[in-house]
Coordinates of C-alpha atoms in Angstrom, one line a residue:
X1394 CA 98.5 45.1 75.8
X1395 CA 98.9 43.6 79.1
X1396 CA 99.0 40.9 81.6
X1397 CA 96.9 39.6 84.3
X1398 CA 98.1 36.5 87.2
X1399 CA 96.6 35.7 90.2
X1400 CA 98.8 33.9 93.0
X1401 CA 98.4 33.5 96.5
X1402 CA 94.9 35.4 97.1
X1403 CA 96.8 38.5 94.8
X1404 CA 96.1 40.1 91.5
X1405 CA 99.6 41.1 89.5
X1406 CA 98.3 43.1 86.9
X1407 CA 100.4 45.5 83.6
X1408 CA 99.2 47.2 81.1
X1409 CA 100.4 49.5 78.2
X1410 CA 98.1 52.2 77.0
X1411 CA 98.1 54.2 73.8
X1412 CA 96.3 56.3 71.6
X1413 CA 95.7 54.9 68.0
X1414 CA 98.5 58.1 66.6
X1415 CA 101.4 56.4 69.3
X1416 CA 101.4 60.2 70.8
X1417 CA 100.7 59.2 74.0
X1418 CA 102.1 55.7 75.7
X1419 CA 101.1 55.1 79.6
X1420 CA 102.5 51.9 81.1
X1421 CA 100.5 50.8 84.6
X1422 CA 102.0 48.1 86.7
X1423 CA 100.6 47.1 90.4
X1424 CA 98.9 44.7 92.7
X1425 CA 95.6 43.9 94.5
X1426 CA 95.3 41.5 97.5
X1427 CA 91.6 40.4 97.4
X1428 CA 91.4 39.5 101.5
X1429 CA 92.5 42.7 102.2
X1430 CA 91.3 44.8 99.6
X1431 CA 94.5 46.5 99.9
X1432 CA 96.7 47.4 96.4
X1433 CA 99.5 49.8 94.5
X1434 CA 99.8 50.8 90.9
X1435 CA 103.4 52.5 89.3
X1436 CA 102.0 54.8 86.7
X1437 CA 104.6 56.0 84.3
X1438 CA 103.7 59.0 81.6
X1439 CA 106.4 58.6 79.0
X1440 CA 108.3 61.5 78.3
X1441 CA 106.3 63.2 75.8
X1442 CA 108.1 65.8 72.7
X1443 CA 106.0 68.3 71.3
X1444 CA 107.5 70.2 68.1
X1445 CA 106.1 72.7 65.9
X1446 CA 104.0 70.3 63.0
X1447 CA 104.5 67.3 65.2
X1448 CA 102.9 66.1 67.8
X1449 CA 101.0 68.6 70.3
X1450 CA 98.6 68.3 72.9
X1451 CA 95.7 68.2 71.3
X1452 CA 96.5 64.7 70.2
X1453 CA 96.4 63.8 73.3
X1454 CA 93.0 66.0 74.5
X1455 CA 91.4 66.9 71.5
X1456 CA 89.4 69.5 73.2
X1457 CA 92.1 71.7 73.6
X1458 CA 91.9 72.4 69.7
X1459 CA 92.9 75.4 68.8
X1460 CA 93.7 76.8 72.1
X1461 CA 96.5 76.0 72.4
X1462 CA 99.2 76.3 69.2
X1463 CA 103.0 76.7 68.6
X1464 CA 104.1 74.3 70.9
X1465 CA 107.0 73.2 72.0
X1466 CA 108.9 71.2 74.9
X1467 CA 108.6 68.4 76.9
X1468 CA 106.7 66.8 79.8
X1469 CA 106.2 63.7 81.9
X1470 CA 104.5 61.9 84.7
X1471 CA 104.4 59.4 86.9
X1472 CA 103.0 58.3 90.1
X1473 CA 102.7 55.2 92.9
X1474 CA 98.7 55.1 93.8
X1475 CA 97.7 53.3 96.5
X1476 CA 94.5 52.0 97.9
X1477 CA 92.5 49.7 100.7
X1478 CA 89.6 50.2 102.9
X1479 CA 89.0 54.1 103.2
X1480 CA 92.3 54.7 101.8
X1481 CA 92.9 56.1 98.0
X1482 CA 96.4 57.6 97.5
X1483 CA 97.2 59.4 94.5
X1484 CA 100.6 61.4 94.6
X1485 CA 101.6 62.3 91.3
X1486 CA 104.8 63.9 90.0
X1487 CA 104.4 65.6 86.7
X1488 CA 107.3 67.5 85.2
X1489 CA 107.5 70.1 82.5
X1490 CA 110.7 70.3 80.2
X1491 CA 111.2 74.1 78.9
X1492 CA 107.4 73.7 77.6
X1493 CA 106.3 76.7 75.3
X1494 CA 103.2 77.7 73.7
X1495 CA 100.9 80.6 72.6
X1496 CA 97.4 81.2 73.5
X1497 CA 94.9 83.9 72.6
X1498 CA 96.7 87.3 74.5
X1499 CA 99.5 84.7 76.4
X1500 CA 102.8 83.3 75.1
X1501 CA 104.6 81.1 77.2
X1502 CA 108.0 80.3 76.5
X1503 CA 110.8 78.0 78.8
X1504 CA 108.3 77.0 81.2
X1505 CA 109.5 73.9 83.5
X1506 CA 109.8 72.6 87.0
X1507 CA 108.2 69.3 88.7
X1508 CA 105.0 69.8 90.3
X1509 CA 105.0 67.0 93.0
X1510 CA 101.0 66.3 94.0
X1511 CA 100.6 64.2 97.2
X1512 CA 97.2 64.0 95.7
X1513 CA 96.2 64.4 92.1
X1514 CA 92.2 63.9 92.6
X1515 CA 91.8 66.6 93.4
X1516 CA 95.2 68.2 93.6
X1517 CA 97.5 69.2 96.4
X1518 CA 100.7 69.9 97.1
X1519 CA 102.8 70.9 100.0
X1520 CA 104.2 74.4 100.1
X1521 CA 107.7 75.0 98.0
X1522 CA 106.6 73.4 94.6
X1523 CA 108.8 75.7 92.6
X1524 CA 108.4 76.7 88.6
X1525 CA 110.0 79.1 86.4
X1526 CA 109.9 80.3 83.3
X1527 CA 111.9 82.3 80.3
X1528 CA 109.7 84.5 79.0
X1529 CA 105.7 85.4 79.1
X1530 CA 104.9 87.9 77.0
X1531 CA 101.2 89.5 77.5
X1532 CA 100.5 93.0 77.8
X1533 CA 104.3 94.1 79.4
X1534 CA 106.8 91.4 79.0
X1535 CA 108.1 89.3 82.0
X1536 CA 111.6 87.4 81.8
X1537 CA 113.2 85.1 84.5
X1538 CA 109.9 84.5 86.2
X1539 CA 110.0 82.2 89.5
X1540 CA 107.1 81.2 91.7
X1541 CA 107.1 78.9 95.2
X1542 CA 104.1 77.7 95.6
X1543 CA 101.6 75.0 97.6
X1544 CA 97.9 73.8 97.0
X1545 CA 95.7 73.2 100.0
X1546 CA 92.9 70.5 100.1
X1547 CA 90.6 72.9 100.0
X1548 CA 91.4 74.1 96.1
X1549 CA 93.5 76.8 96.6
X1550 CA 97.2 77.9 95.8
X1551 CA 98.8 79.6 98.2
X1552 CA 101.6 81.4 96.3
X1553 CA 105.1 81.7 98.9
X1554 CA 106.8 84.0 96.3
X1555 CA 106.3 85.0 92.6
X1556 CA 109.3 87.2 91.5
X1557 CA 110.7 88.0 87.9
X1558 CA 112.0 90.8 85.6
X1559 CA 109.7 93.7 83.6
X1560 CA 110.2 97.0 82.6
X1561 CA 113.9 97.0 83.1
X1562 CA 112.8 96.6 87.1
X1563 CA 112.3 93.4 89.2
X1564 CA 108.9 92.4 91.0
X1565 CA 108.1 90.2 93.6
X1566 CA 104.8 89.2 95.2
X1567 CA 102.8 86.4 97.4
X1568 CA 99.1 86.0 97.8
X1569 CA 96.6 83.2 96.8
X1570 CA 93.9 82.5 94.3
X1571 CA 91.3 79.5 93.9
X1572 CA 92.4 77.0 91.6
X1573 CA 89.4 78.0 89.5
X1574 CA 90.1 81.6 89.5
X1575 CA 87.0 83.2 91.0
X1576 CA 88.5 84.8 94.1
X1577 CA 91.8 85.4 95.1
X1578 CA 94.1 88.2 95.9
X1579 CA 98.3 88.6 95.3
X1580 CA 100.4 91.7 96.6
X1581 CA 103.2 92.4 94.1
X1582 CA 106.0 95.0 95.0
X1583 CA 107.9 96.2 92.0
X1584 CA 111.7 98.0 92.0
X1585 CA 113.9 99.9 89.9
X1586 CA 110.9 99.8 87.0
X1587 CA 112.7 102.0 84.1
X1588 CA 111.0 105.2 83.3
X1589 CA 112.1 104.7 79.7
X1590 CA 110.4 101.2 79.7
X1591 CA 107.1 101.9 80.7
X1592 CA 106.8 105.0 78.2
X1593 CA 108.0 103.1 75.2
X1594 CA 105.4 100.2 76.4
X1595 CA 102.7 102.8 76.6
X1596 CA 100.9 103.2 73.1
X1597 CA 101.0 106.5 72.5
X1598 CA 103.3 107.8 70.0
X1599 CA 106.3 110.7 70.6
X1600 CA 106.0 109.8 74.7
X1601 CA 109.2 109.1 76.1
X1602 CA 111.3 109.6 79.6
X1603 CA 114.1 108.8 82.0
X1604 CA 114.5 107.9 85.4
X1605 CA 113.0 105.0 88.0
X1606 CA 110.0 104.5 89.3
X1607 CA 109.3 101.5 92.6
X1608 CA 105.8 100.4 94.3
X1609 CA 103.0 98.5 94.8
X1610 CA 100.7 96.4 92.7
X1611 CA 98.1 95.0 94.5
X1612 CA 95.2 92.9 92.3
X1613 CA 91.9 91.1 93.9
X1614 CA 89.9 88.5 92.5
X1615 CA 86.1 88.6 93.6
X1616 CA 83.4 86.5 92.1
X1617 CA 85.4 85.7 88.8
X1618 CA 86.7 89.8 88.2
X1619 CA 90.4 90.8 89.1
X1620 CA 91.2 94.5 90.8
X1621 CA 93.9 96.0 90.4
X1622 CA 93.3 98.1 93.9
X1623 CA 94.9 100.8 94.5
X1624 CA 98.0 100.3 92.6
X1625 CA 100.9 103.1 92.6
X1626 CA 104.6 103.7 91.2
X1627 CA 106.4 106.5 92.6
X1628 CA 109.7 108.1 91.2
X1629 CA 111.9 111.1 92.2
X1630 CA 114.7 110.7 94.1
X1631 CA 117.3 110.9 91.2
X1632 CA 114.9 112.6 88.8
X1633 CA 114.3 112.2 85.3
X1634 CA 112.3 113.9 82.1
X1635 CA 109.3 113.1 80.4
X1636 CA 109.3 114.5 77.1
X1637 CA 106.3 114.5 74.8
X1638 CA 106.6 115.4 71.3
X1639 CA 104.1 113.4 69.0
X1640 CA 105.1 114.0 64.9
X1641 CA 102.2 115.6 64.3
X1642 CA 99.2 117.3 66.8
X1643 CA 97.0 114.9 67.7
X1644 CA 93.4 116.0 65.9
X1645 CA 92.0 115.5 69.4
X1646 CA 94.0 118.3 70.4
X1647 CA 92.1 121.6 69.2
X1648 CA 94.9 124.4 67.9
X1649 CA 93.1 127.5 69.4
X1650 CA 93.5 126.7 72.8
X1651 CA 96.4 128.5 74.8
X1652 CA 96.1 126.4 77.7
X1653 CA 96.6 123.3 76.1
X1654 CA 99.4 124.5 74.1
X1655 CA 100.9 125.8 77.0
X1656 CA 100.7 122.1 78.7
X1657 CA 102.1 120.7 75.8
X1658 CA 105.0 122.9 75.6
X1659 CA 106.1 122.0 79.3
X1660 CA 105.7 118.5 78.5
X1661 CA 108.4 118.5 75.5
X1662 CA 111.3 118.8 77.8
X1663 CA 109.6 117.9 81.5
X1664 CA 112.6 117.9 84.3
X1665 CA 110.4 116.3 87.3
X1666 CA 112.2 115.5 90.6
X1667 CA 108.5 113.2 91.7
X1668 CA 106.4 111.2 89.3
X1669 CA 103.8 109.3 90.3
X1670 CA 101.8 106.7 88.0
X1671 CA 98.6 105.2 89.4
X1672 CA 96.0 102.8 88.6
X1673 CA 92.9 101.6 89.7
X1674 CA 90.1 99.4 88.6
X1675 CA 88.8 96.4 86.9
X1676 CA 91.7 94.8 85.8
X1677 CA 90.6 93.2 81.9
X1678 CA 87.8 96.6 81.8
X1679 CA 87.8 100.5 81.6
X1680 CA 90.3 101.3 85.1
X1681 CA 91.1 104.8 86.2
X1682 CA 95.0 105.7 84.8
X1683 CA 96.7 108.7 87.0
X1684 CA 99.6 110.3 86.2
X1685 CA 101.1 113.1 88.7
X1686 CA 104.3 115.1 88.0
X1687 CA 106.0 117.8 89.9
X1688 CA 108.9 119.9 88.4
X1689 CA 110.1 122.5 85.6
X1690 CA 110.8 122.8 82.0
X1691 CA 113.9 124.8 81.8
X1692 CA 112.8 126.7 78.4
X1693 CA 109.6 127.6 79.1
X1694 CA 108.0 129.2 81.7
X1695 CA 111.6 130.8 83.2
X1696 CA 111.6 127.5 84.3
X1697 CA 109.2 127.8 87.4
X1698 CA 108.3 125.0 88.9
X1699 CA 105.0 123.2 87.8
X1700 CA 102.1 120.5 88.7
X1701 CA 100.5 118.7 86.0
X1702 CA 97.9 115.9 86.8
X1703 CA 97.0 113.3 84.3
X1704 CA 94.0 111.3 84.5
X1705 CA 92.8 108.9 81.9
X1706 CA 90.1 105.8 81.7
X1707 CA 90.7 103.5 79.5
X1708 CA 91.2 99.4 79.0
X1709 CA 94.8 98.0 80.1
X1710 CA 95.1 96.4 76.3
X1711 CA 94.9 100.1 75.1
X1712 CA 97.2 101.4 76.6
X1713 CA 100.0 99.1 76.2
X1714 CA 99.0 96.8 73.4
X1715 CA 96.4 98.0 71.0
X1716 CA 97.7 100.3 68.1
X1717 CA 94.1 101.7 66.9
X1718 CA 93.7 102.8 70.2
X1719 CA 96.0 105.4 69.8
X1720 CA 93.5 107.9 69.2
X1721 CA 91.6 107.0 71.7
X1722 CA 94.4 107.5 74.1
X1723 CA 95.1 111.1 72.3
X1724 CA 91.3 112.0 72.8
X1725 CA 91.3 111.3 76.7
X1726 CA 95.1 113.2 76.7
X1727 CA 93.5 116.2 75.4
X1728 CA 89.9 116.3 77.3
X1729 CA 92.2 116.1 80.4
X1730 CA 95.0 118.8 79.1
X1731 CA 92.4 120.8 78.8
X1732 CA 90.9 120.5 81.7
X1733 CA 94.2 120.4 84.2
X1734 CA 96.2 123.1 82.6
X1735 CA 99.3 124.2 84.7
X1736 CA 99.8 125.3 88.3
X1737 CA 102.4 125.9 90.3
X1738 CA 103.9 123.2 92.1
X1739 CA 104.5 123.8 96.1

């Protein structure tokens, strides 16, 4: 429904849009002076509720499907467009209300913020848009996430700050990506990452420790494929253990081999005063997974002080995620064991 009145050489012009299921209700009011060819709309998005077996957004856009499920939250819009000879304005301000939602390997949960576009076709904004979010759970688990952000004309978002909680430790980073993903690069930093957290995240059953670890996590985007380049957590200072003790051998782990058993018998009770736990590769492929320790067992051995290097290859959702990779993990652990074996640490 709307109206239309001409008056004085102007167009006044409203109009109510919906969709046939009254999920979605758009109201468009403005003006258009015909000598000038000058004019301004007010679009207003009412607020829209999604609720699990309600609406959801693929009422709105059926091509999201099944893409996007379990959704929850809120969101609205509205904008004051504006347009003449060589001029089209388009500012938009779209806000999200604690918006949740799952996706294949994502889940979302307490997302909101308003994103303020001086232009919506195609989008921009000025530095310091700000969003944050609960939770996102995907292969570790991020809580009280927060990112500052801006989008340049040219398509890409130049991010000020991302910062949030994981692994018991806090992690901030900046950077930039293209708004369609194919290149991009973001520098995170992470602190006070707990020991204990990352080992009960790794899948591989009977591994557990203490202690902190801090560093870098650089990842790159080229052509569509994200790096993680070089990236490297370093513990010590305080010390900690790292104890292995699976419930039963791993089959990939042969039982006439003294060496190995030997390794294995430091790692039950590993005192290490430096840990370091490295990564490099293709992040959603097969990346390199280092782990370096430096210290004692103080039952075995007469407690002299030991190296042991780690080095495994394997996919990211492995490691932390998959559960019938476990042997897979256990296979690499024991090529390697058997390999490294147990030298004296300077």
């Amino acid at each position: 429904s709307g109206t239309l009145e001409m008056a004085d050489g102007e167009v006044v012009f409203s109009s109510a849009l919906g969709n046939r299921k009254g999920s979605l209700s758009l109201r468009v009011a403005g003006k258009h002076n015909l000598e000038s060819g000058e004019g301004s709309a007010q679009v207003t998005l009412a607020p829209l509720r999604f609720e699990p077996g309600g609406r959801s957004p693929r009422d709105i856009v059926p091509a999201f499907g099944g893409r996007i499920y379990g959704v929850t939250g809120g969101i609205d819009a509205s904008g004051n467009f504006r347009w003449g000879p060589g001029v089209f304005e388009t500012p938009l301000r779209l806000g999200m209300k604690s918006l949740s939602f799952e996706m294949v390997g994502l889940g979302v949960k307490g997302l909101r913020g308003d994103l303020q576009l001086r232009r919506s076709l195609p989008p921009e904004a000025s530095p310091g848009q700000e969003l944050k979010i609960e939770r996102l759970n995907t292969l570790i688990a991020i809580t009280m996430g927060r990112a500052v952000f801006g989008i340049t004309g040219n398509r890409r978002v130049d991010i000020e700050t991302i910062e949030g909680r994981t692994l018991g430790g806090v992690f901030t980073g900046s950077g930039w990506v293209e708004q369609k993903g194919e290149n991009g690069s973001v520098r995170f930093r992470l602190e006070g990452i707990q020991v204990s957290d990352l080992t009960a995240a790794i899948n591989l059953e009977g591994l557990t420790g203490s202690g902190q670890m801090s560093g870098t996590f650089p990842i790159d985007v080229h052509d569509g494929r994200a790096f993680v380049t070089g990236a490297r957590l370093e513990g010590g200072g305080q010390g900690g253990w790292i104890r292995y003790r699976p419930g039963e051998r791993p089959a990939a782990f042969p039982a006439e081999n003294p060496q190995l058993a030997e390794v294995l018998a430091i790692l039950e009770d590993f005192r290490y005063d430096s840990l370091v736990f490295s990564l490099d590769g293709p992040l959603l492929e097969e990346l390199a997974v280092r782990i370096e320790l430096k210290g004692f067992n103080p039952a075995h051995l007469k407690g002299q002080r030991v190296e042991l290097n780690l080095s495994v290859t394997t996919h990211l959702y492995d490691l932390f995620r998959n559960a019938t990779a476990t042997t897979r993990i256990s296979e690499s652990l024991g090529r390697r064991l058997r390999k490294s074996g147990v030298s004296p640490a300077e």
